[in-house]
Amino acid sequence: MSATLVEKASAKINLTLRVIGRRTDGYHELESLVVFADIADTLTLRTSQDGLEITGPFASKTGSAADNLVFKAVAAVRGRIADVKAGHFLLEKNVPVAAGLGGGSADAAAALRLIARTNGLALDDPRLFSAAHAVGADVPVCLDPRPRIMRGIGELLSDPLDLPALPAVLVNPGVPLATRDVFGKFRSGKHGSDIAGVPHDVDALIEFLEQHGNDLTSAASACEPVIAEVLAALRGLSGIKLARMSGSGPTCFALFGSREEAAAAAQRLVKEHNNWWVKPTTLGSAPGINS
């Protein structure tokens, strides 16, 4: 009988995102305060014949299984560690695709954690981090999903940050948005100041976030004007503390003072915009991870 292991692949939220500049190789240097939602894909590994099966509400949006980042993660590890065992993966896709939530990157990171468990590898094995970096810019921060500051092109990570749990609502208007298209519209130079001294108190953290925005919002809204509509709807909700786009969009989030306020706001949005994906959530460390 084959062994079965399960990992959650939590949605990644960029509370802030600063574009520092473009490198000579075409990539952009970024700085971002990253947290994770309690909304996640589920990745199951059965240590039998290699394969990938995709189910869940967003399975049809993931494209070819052969091109999935889960397989790319397996290949990246095998290119660095001889005789690594993998197996058959079952991916339950609950997080929207091309949504600014790092869903594919979180799936790849979950695959790396499952491979580590199967092969008795430590999560901080540098070969795992190297594989994560090779798969994609957001995969390293998803490997150990706790609040951090991410810099460079995703390879420079701070130590985990002790942040409070943040009641929130996530909204995706149902339009995919490719990161390359957003950067194609991005024209601004360096914005804002370096992230330093992130507060641990909720009110102080909200005030801090108001001073550090998302530099890609205008470019993403130029690609998909519905993003501005989502942000306006969020800012009109009762009890809201902050509304912002995550990553390169189009998903946006709103922070609230309580889970009850977030749940009530989500119910209102569902009634008013039944074609949007709306989920109340809590932001912080991924479930099961101790910060």
mmCIF file of N, CA, C and O in Angstrom, residues 140-226:
data_model
loop_
_atom_site.group_PDB
_atom_site.id
_atom_site.type_symbol
_atom_site.label_atom_id
_atom_site.label_comp_id
_atom_site.label_asym_id
_atom_site.label_seq_id
_atom_site.Cartn_x
_atom_site.Cartn_y
_atom_site.Cartn_z
ATOM 1 N N PRO A 140 9.957 30.583 -3.225
ATOM 2 C CA PRO A 140 10.720 30.564 -1.964
ATOM 3 C C PRO A 140 9.936 31.064 -0.761
ATOM 4 O O PRO A 140 9.995 30.463 0.313
ATOM 5 N N VAL A 141 9.173 32.154 -0.903
ATOM 6 C CA VAL A 141 8.444 32.683 0.250
ATOM 7 C C VAL A 141 7.301 31.761 0.660
ATOM 8 O O VAL A 141 6.868 31.766 1.814
ATOM 9 N N CYS A 142 6.817 30.944 -0.291
ATOM 10 C CA CYS A 142 5.737 30.000 0.012
ATOM 11 C C CYS A 142 6.249 28.698 0.621
ATOM 12 O O CYS A 142 5.449 27.897 1.119
ATOM 13 N N LEU A 143 7.563 28.477 0.567
ATOM 14 C CA LEU A 143 8.113 27.212 1.052
ATOM 15 C C LEU A 143 7.889 27.035 2.549
ATOM 16 O O LEU A 143 7.547 25.946 3.018
ATOM 17 N N ASP A 144 8.078 28.094 3.305
ATOM 18 C CA ASP A 144 7.798 28.116 4.740
ATOM 19 C C ASP A 144 6.854 29.291 4.966
ATOM 20 O O ASP A 144 7.290 30.407 5.258
ATOM 21 N N PRO A 145 5.535 29.087 4.786
ATOM 22 C CA PRO A 145 4.589 30.190 4.625
ATOM 23 C C PRO A 145 4.244 30.925 5.912
ATOM 24 O O PRO A 145 3.207 30.696 6.549
ATOM 25 N N ARG A 146 5.139 31.838 6.276
ATOM 26 C CA ARG A 146 4.931 32.721 7.417
ATOM 27 C C ARG A 146 5.172 34.159 6.972
ATOM 28 O O ARG A 146 5.830 34.393 5.967
ATOM 29 N N PRO A 147 4.637 35.143 7.709
ATOM 30 C CA PRO A 147 4.831 36.535 7.304
ATOM 31 C C PRO A 147 6.313 36.879 7.182
ATOM 32 O O PRO A 147 7.110 36.571 8.077
ATOM 33 N N ARG A 148 6.665 37.520 6.070
ATOM 34 C CA ARG A 148 8.056 37.897 5.819
ATOM 35 C C ARG A 148 8.087 39.117 4.905
ATOM 36 O O ARG A 148 7.114 39.432 4.228
ATOM 37 N N ILE A 149 9.252 39.731 4.853
ATOM 38 C CA ILE A 149 9.544 40.718 3.820
ATOM 39 C C ILE A 149 10.314 40.004 2.726
ATOM 40 O O ILE A 149 11.320 39.340 2.984
ATOM 41 N N MET A 150 9.836 40.129 1.510
ATOM 42 C CA MET A 150 10.448 39.493 0.345
ATOM 43 C C MET A 150 11.105 40.577 -0.492
ATOM 44 O O MET A 150 10.488 41.602 -0.801
ATOM 45 N N ARG A 151 12.353 40.346 -0.888
ATOM 46 C CA ARG A 151 13.087 41.343 -1.669
ATOM 47 C C ARG A 151 13.758 40.689 -2.870
ATOM 48 O O ARG A 151 13.687 39.484 -3.057
ATOM 49 N N GLY A 152 14.426 41.530 -3.667
ATOM 50 C CA GLY A 152 15.079 41.047 -4.872
ATOM 51 C C GLY A 152 14.036 40.628 -5.887
ATOM 52 O O GLY A 152 13.067 41.339 -6.141
ATOM 53 N N ILE A 153 14.217 39.444 -6.469
ATOM 54 C CA ILE A 153 13.186 38.887 -7.349
ATOM 55 C C ILE A 153 12.497 37.718 -6.645
ATOM 56 O O ILE A 153 11.990 36.795 -7.280
ATOM 57 N N GLY A 154 12.517 37.773 -5.305
ATOM 58 C CA GLY A 154 11.862 36.760 -4.490
ATOM 59 C C GLY A 154 12.818 35.876 -3.730
ATOM 60 O O GLY A 154 12.393 35.076 -2.888
ATOM 61 N N GLU A 155 14.113 36.029 -3.993
ATOM 62 C CA GLU A 155 15.093 35.127 -3.385
ATOM 63 C C GLU A 155 15.629 35.619 -2.047
ATOM 64 O O GLU A 155 16.274 34.862 -1.310
ATOM 65 N N LEU A 156 15.378 36.876 -1.703
ATOM 66 C CA LEU A 156 15.880 37.456 -0.454
ATOM 67 C C LEU A 156 14.723 37.571 0.527
ATOM 68 O O LEU A 156 13.805 38.378 0.336
ATOM 69 N N LEU A 157 14.768 36.769 1.579
ATOM 70 C CA LEU A 157 13.666 36.704 2.535
ATOM 71 C C LEU A 157 14.136 37.106 3.922
ATOM 72 O O LEU A 157 15.208 36.687 4.371
ATOM 73 N N SER A 158 13.310 37.887 4.603
ATOM 74 C CA SER A 158 13.595 38.209 5.993
ATOM 75 C C SER A 158 13.293 37.003 6.876
ATOM 76 O O SER A 158 12.693 36.013 6.436
ATOM 77 N N ASP A 159 13.699 37.083 8.133
ATOM 78 C CA ASP A 159 13.227 36.107 9.109
ATOM 79 C C ASP A 159 11.713 36.247 9.247
ATOM 80 O O ASP A 159 11.143 37.307 8.931
ATOM 81 N N PRO A 160 11.032 35.198 9.725
ATOM 82 C CA PRO A 160 9.577 35.317 9.927
ATOM 83 C C PRO A 160 9.238 36.470 10.864
ATOM 84 O O PRO A 160 9.971 36.749 11.823
ATOM 85 N N LEU A 161 8.136 37.140 10.581
ATOM 86 C CA LEU A 161 7.684 38.272 11.378
ATOM 87 C C LEU A 161 6.513 37.851 12.263
ATOM 88 O O LEU A 161 5.664 37.060 11.849
ATOM 89 N N ASP A 162 6.469 38.399 13.452
ATOM 90 C CA ASP A 162 5.384 38.113 14.394
ATOM 91 C C ASP A 162 4.292 39.155 14.191
ATOM 92 O O ASP A 162 4.306 40.220 14.809
ATOM 93 N N LEU A 163 3.348 38.861 13.300
ATOM 94 C CA LEU A 163 2.266 39.792 13.001
ATOM 95 C C LEU A 163 0.948 39.277 13.568
ATOM 96 O O LEU A 163 0.746 38.065 13.692
ATOM 97 N N PRO A 164 0.032 40.178 13.878
ATOM 98 C CA PRO A 164 -1.284 39.750 14.368
ATOM 99 C C PRO A 164 -2.107 39.133 13.252
ATOM 100 O O PRO A 164 -1.891 39.404 12.068
ATOM 101 N N ALA A 165 -3.067 38.307 13.625
ATOM 102 C CA ALA A 165 -4.027 37.790 12.652
ATOM 103 C C ALA A 165 -4.904 38.935 12.175
ATOM 104 O O ALA A 165 -5.347 39.775 12.973
ATOM 105 N N LEU A 166 -5.152 38.984 10.865
ATOM 106 C CA LEU A 166 -5.896 40.088 10.273
ATOM 107 C C LEU A 166 -7.170 39.564 9.610
ATOM 108 O O LEU A 166 -7.102 38.898 8.572
ATOM 109 N N PRO A 167 -8.350 39.855 10.170
ATOM 110 C CA PRO A 167 -9.590 39.483 9.502
ATOM 111 C C PRO A 167 -9.694 40.226 8.166
ATOM 112 O O PRO A 167 -9.404 41.427 8.085
ATOM 113 N N ALA A 168 -10.100 39.516 7.123
ATOM 114 C CA ALA A 168 -10.066 40.108 5.788
ATOM 115 C C ALA A 168 -11.129 39.499 4.893
ATOM 116 O O ALA A 168 -11.727 38.467 5.205
ATOM 117 N N VAL A 169 -11.326 40.145 3.754
ATOM 118 C CA VAL A 169 -12.143 39.620 2.662
ATOM 119 C C VAL A 169 -11.302 39.680 1.396
ATOM 120 O O VAL A 169 -10.672 40.707 1.108
ATOM 121 N N LEU A 170 -11.290 38.576 0.653
ATOM 122 C CA LEU A 170 -10.631 38.532 -0.650
ATOM 123 C C LEU A 170 -11.693 38.605 -1.738
ATOM 124 O O LEU A 170 -12.740 37.964 -1.630
ATOM 125 N N VAL A 171 -11.402 39.379 -2.792
ATOM 126 C CA VAL A 171 -12.330 39.509 -3.912
ATOM 127 C C VAL A 171 -11.565 39.374 -5.216
ATOM 128 O O VAL A 171 -10.593 40.101 -5.452
ATOM 129 N N ASN A 172 -12.008 38.444 -6.047
ATOM 130 C CA ASN A 172 -11.470 38.301 -7.397
ATOM 131 C C ASN A 172 -12.618 38.504 -8.375
ATOM 132 O O ASN A 172 -13.635 37.815 -8.285
ATOM 133 N N PRO A 173 -12.476 39.441 -9.325
ATOM 134 C CA PRO A 173 -13.596 39.745 -10.220
ATOM 135 C C PRO A 173 -13.784 38.755 -11.363
ATOM 136 O O PRO A 173 -14.653 38.969 -12.220
ATOM 137 N N GLY A 174 -12.971 37.694 -11.382
ATOM 138 C CA GLY A 174 -13.194 36.640 -12.373
ATOM 139 C C GLY A 174 -12.495 36.857 -13.697
ATOM 140 O O GLY A 174 -12.830 36.195 -14.687
ATOM 141 N N VAL A 175 -11.504 37.747 -13.713
ATOM 142 C CA VAL A 175 -10.719 37.965 -14.930
ATOM 143 C C VAL A 175 -9.267 37.600 -14.642
ATOM 144 O O VAL A 175 -8.679 38.128 -13.712
ATOM 145 N N PRO A 176 -8.661 36.692 -15.401
ATOM 146 C CA PRO A 176 -7.252 36.387 -15.183
ATOM 147 C C PRO A 176 -6.384 37.546 -15.636
ATOM 148 O O PRO A 176 -6.750 38.292 -16.549
ATOM 149 N N LEU A 177 -5.241 37.723 -14.992
ATOM 150 C CA LEU A 177 -4.350 38.824 -15.334
ATOM 151 C C LEU A 177 -2.913 38.342 -15.223
ATOM 152 O O LEU A 177 -2.449 37.975 -14.142
ATOM 153 N N ALA A 178 -2.215 38.340 -16.342
ATOM 154 C CA ALA A 178 -0.831 37.871 -16.374
ATOM 155 C C ALA A 178 0.111 38.940 -15.825
ATOM 156 O O ALA A 178 -0.012 40.123 -16.174
ATOM 157 N N THR A 179 1.044 38.523 -14.985
ATOM 158 C CA THR A 179 1.997 39.456 -14.384
ATOM 159 C C THR A 179 2.779 40.215 -15.460
ATOM 160 O O THR A 179 3.030 41.420 -15.328
ATOM 161 N N ARG A 180 3.150 39.522 -16.535
ATOM 162 C CA ARG A 180 3.936 40.186 -17.585
ATOM 163 C C ARG A 180 3.150 41.331 -18.220
ATOM 164 O O ARG A 180 3.739 42.347 -18.631
ATOM 165 N N ASP A 181 1.824 41.189 -18.318
ATOM 166 C CA ASP A 181 1.009 42.255 -18.899
ATOM 167 C C ASP A 181 0.981 43.483 -17.991
ATOM 168 O O ASP A 181 0.991 44.627 -18.468
ATOM 169 N N VAL A 182 0.941 43.238 -16.689
ATOM 170 C CA VAL A 182 0.944 44.350 -15.732
ATOM 171 C C VAL A 182 2.271 45.099 -15.789
ATOM 172 O O VAL A 182 2.302 46.335 -15.857
ATOM 173 N N PHE A 183 3.368 44.371 -15.782
ATOM 174 C CA PHE A 183 4.667 45.035 -15.865
ATOM 175 C C PHE A 183 4.841 45.728 -17.210
ATOM 176 O O PHE A 183 5.567 46.724 -17.318
ATOM 177 N N GLY A 184 4.171 45.242 -18.244
ATOM 178 C CA GLY A 184 4.207 45.918 -19.527
ATOM 179 C C GLY A 184 3.579 47.301 -19.481
ATOM 180 O O GLY A 184 3.948 48.194 -20.260
ATOM 181 N N LYS A 185 2.622 47.515 -18.561
ATOM 182 C CA LYS A 185 1.971 48.812 -18.390
ATOM 183 C C LYS A 185 2.670 49.684 -17.340
ATOM 184 O O LYS A 185 2.406 50.885 -17.249
ATOM 185 N N PHE A 186 3.531 49.074 -16.541
ATOM 186 C CA PHE A 186 4.163 49.796 -15.427
ATOM 187 C C PHE A 186 5.220 50.750 -15.964
ATOM 188 O O PHE A 186 6.117 50.349 -16.707
ATOM 189 N N ARG A 187 5.127 52.017 -15.572
ATOM 190 C CA ARG A 187 6.052 53.018 -16.089
ATOM 191 C C ARG A 187 6.786 53.801 -14.994
ATOM 192 O O ARG A 187 7.740 54.509 -15.276
ATOM 193 N N SER A 188 6.358 53.691 -13.762
ATOM 194 C CA SER A 188 6.912 54.528 -12.701
ATOM 195 C C SER A 188 8.280 54.041 -12.257
ATOM 196 O O SER A 188 8.649 52.889 -12.469
ATOM 197 N N GLY A 189 9.007 54.916 -11.621
ATOM 198 C CA GLY A 189 10.301 54.566 -11.051
ATOM 199 C C GLY A 189 10.154 54.130 -9.609
ATOM 200 O O GLY A 189 9.107 53.657 -9.186
ATOM 201 N N LYS A 190 11.207 54.327 -8.839
ATOM 202 C CA LYS A 190 11.241 53.899 -7.433
ATOM 203 C C LYS A 190 10.222 54.674 -6.610
ATOM 204 O O LYS A 190 10.099 55.883 -6.732
ATOM 205 N N HIS A 191 9.508 53.959 -5.772
ATOM 206 C CA HIS A 191 8.468 54.566 -4.942
ATOM 207 C C HIS A 191 8.754 54.289 -3.468
ATOM 208 O O HIS A 191 9.246 53.233 -3.098
ATOM 209 N N GLY A 192 8.381 55.233 -2.636
ATOM 210 C CA GLY A 192 8.336 54.986 -1.208
ATOM 211 C C GLY A 192 9.686 54.733 -0.569
ATOM 212 O O GLY A 192 10.751 54.931 -1.154
ATOM 213 N N SER A 193 9.630 54.286 0.675
ATOM 214 C CA SER A 193 10.831 54.025 1.468
ATOM 215 C C SER A 193 10.917 52.547 1.798
ATOM 216 O O SER A 193 9.945 51.802 1.668
ATOM 217 N N ASP A 194 12.098 52.114 2.204
ATOM 218 C CA ASP A 194 12.292 50.718 2.566
ATOM 219 C C ASP A 194 11.351 50.318 3.692
ATOM 220 O O ASP A 194 11.046 51.116 4.589
ATOM 221 N N ILE A 195 10.911 49.058 3.657
ATOM 222 C CA ILE A 195 10.107 48.522 4.755
ATOM 223 C C ILE A 195 11.039 48.214 5.922
ATOM 224 O O ILE A 195 12.010 47.472 5.783
ATOM 225 N N ALA A 196 10.736 48.772 7.058
ATOM 226 C CA ALA A 196 11.531 48.514 8.263
ATOM 227 C C ALA A 196 10.636 48.728 9.473
ATOM 228 O O ALA A 196 9.721 49.555 9.454
ATOM 229 N N GLY A 197 10.909 47.979 10.537
ATOM 230 C CA GLY A 197 10.171 48.157 11.775
ATOM 231 C C GLY A 197 8.691 47.893 11.647
ATOM 232 O O GLY A 197 7.864 48.701 12.088
ATOM 233 N N VAL A 198 8.333 46.759 11.052
ATOM 234 C CA VAL A 198 6.913 46.423 10.879
ATOM 235 C C VAL A 198 6.274 46.237 12.253
ATOM 236 O O VAL A 198 6.727 45.414 13.046
ATOM 237 N N PRO A 199 5.203 46.970 12.571
ATOM 238 C CA PRO A 199 4.601 46.890 13.908
ATOM 239 C C PRO A 199 3.916 45.545 14.159
ATOM 240 O O PRO A 199 3.454 44.877 13.226
ATOM 241 N N HIS A 200 3.798 45.195 15.429
ATOM 242 C CA HIS A 200 3.120 43.960 15.824
ATOM 243 C C HIS A 200 1.682 44.218 16.279
ATOM 244 O O HIS A 200 0.877 43.294 16.330
ATOM 245 N N ASP A 201 1.370 45.442 16.623
ATOM 246 C CA ASP A 201 0.025 45.806 17.062
ATOM 247 C C ASP A 201 -0.865 46.062 15.846
ATOM 248 O O ASP A 201 -0.423 46.636 14.844
ATOM 249 N N VAL A 202 -2.126 45.633 15.927
ATOM 250 C CA VAL A 202 -3.022 45.725 14.769
ATOM 251 C C VAL A 202 -3.185 47.163 14.293
ATOM 252 O O VAL A 202 -3.007 47.463 13.107
ATOM 253 N N ASP A 203 -3.537 48.074 15.182
ATOM 254 C CA ASP A 203 -3.779 49.452 14.768
ATOM 255 C C ASP A 203 -2.529 50.087 14.190
ATOM 256 O O ASP A 203 -2.589 50.800 13.174
ATOM 257 N N ALA A 204 -1.392 49.836 14.818
ATOM 258 C CA ALA A 204 -0.130 50.375 14.315
ATOM 259 C C ALA A 204 0.223 49.760 12.963
ATOM 260 O O ALA A 204 0.764 50.438 12.081
ATOM 261 N N LEU A 205 -0.103 48.485 12.799
ATOM 262 C CA LEU A 205 0.178 47.822 11.527
ATOM 263 C C LEU A 205 -0.673 48.412 10.407
ATOM 264 O O LEU A 205 -0.175 48.655 9.295
ATOM 265 N N ILE A 206 -1.938 48.674 10.674
ATOM 266 C CA ILE A 206 -2.807 49.288 9.662
ATOM 267 C C ILE A 206 -2.259 50.650 9.271
ATOM 268 O O ILE A 206 -2.181 51.000 8.078
ATOM 269 N N GLU A 207 -1.855 51.442 10.254
ATOM 270 C CA GLU A 207 -1.274 52.757 9.970
ATOM 271 C C GLU A 207 -0.002 52.621 9.139
ATOM 272 O O GLU A 207 0.239 53.397 8.207
ATOM 273 N N PHE A 208 0.797 51.622 9.464
ATOM 274 C CA PHE A 208 2.026 51.346 8.705
ATOM 275 C C PHE A 208 1.692 50.998 7.256
ATOM 276 O O PHE A 208 2.323 51.500 6.310
ATOM 277 N N LEU A 209 0.688 50.140 7.061
ATOM 278 C CA LEU A 209 0.319 49.721 5.708
ATOM 279 C C LEU A 209 -0.191 50.891 4.876
ATOM 280 O O LEU A 209 0.004 50.927 3.655
ATOM 281 N N GLU A 210 -0.842 51.848 5.515
ATOM 282 C CA GLU A 210 -1.326 53.016 4.787
ATOM 283 C C GLU A 210 -0.181 53.828 4.190
ATOM 284 O O GLU A 210 -0.367 54.558 3.215
ATOM 285 N N GLN A 211 1.011 53.676 4.766
ATOM 286 C CA GLN A 211 2.182 54.403 4.274
ATOM 287 C C GLN A 211 2.953 53.621 3.209
ATOM 288 O O GLN A 211 3.882 54.164 2.605
ATOM 289 N N HIS A 212 2.598 52.366 3.006
ATOM 290 C CA HIS A 212 3.316 51.498 2.059
ATOM 291 C C HIS A 212 2.273 50.792 1.195
ATOM 292 O O HIS A 212 1.612 49.861 1.644
ATOM 293 N N GLY A 213 2.139 51.223 -0.063
ATOM 294 C CA GLY A 213 1.083 50.708 -0.914
ATOM 295 C C GLY A 213 1.528 49.609 -1.857
ATOM 296 O O GLY A 213 2.466 48.873 -1.588
ATOM 297 N N ASN A 214 0.831 49.503 -2.970
ATOM 298 C CA ASN A 214 1.156 48.550 -4.025
ATOM 299 C C ASN A 214 1.402 49.343 -5.309
ATOM 300 O O ASN A 214 0.481 49.886 -5.906
ATOM 301 N N ASP A 215 2.648 49.377 -5.749
ATOM 302 C CA ASP A 215 3.041 50.181 -6.901
ATOM 303 C C ASP A 215 2.417 49.703 -8.212
ATOM 304 O O ASP A 215 2.423 50.449 -9.201
ATOM 305 N N LEU A 216 1.913 48.477 -8.245
ATOM 306 C CA LEU A 216 1.393 47.929 -9.498
ATOM 307 C C LEU A 216 -0.106 48.179 -9.702
ATOM 308 O O LEU A 216 -0.659 47.789 -10.723
ATOM 309 N N THR A 217 -0.749 48.847 -8.761
ATOM 310 C CA THR A 217 -2.200 48.997 -8.826
ATOM 311 C C THR A 217 -2.645 49.739 -10.087
ATOM 312 O O THR A 217 -3.584 49.310 -10.784
ATOM 313 N N SER A 218 -1.998 50.851 -10.394
ATOM 314 C CA SER A 218 -2.407 51.638 -11.563
ATOM 315 C C SER A 218 -2.204 50.853 -12.856
ATOM 316 O O SER A 218 -3.070 50.861 -13.744
ATOM 317 N N ALA A 219 -1.070 50.154 -12.952
ATOM 318 C CA ALA A 219 -0.795 49.375 -14.157
ATOM 319 C C ALA A 219 -1.792 48.235 -14.311
ATOM 320 O O ALA A 219 -2.295 47.967 -15.410
ATOM 321 N N ALA A 220 -2.096 47.561 -13.210
ATOM 322 C CA ALA A 220 -3.063 46.459 -13.274
ATOM 323 C C ALA A 220 -4.452 46.979 -13.627
ATOM 324 O O ALA A 220 -5.190 46.357 -14.409
ATOM 325 N N SER A 221 -4.832 48.130 -13.080
ATOM 326 C CA SER A 221 -6.145 48.715 -13.385
ATOM 327 C C SER A 221 -6.233 49.155 -14.837
ATOM 328 O O SER A 221 -7.317 49.122 -15.437
ATOM 329 N N ALA A 222 -5.093 49.563 -15.404
ATOM 330 C CA ALA A 222 -5.076 49.905 -16.829
ATOM 331 C C ALA A 222 -5.327 48.667 -17.683
ATOM 332 O O ALA A 222 -5.952 48.749 -18.749
ATOM 333 N N CYS A 223 -4.839 47.516 -17.216
ATOM 334 C CA CYS A 223 -5.093 46.258 -17.927
ATOM 335 C C CYS A 223 -6.522 45.786 -17.735
ATOM 336 O O CYS A 223 -7.164 45.312 -18.680
ATOM 337 N N GLU A 224 -7.027 45.894 -16.507
ATOM 338 C CA GLU A 224 -8.372 45.430 -16.171
ATOM 339 C C GLU A 224 -9.057 46.485 -15.305
ATOM 340 O O GLU A 224 -8.909 46.497 -14.083
ATOM 341 N N PRO A 225 -9.819 47.401 -15.891
ATOM 342 C CA PRO A 225 -10.467 48.474 -15.126
ATOM 343 C C PRO A 225 -11.386 47.987 -14.007
ATOM 344 O O PRO A 225 -11.674 48.746 -13.074
ATOM 345 N N VAL A 226 -11.822 46.736 -14.059
ATOM 346 C CA VAL A 226 -12.703 46.217 -13.010
ATOM 347 C C VAL A 226 -12.004 46.221 -11.650
ATOM 348 O O VAL A 226 -12.669 46.224 -10.602
#
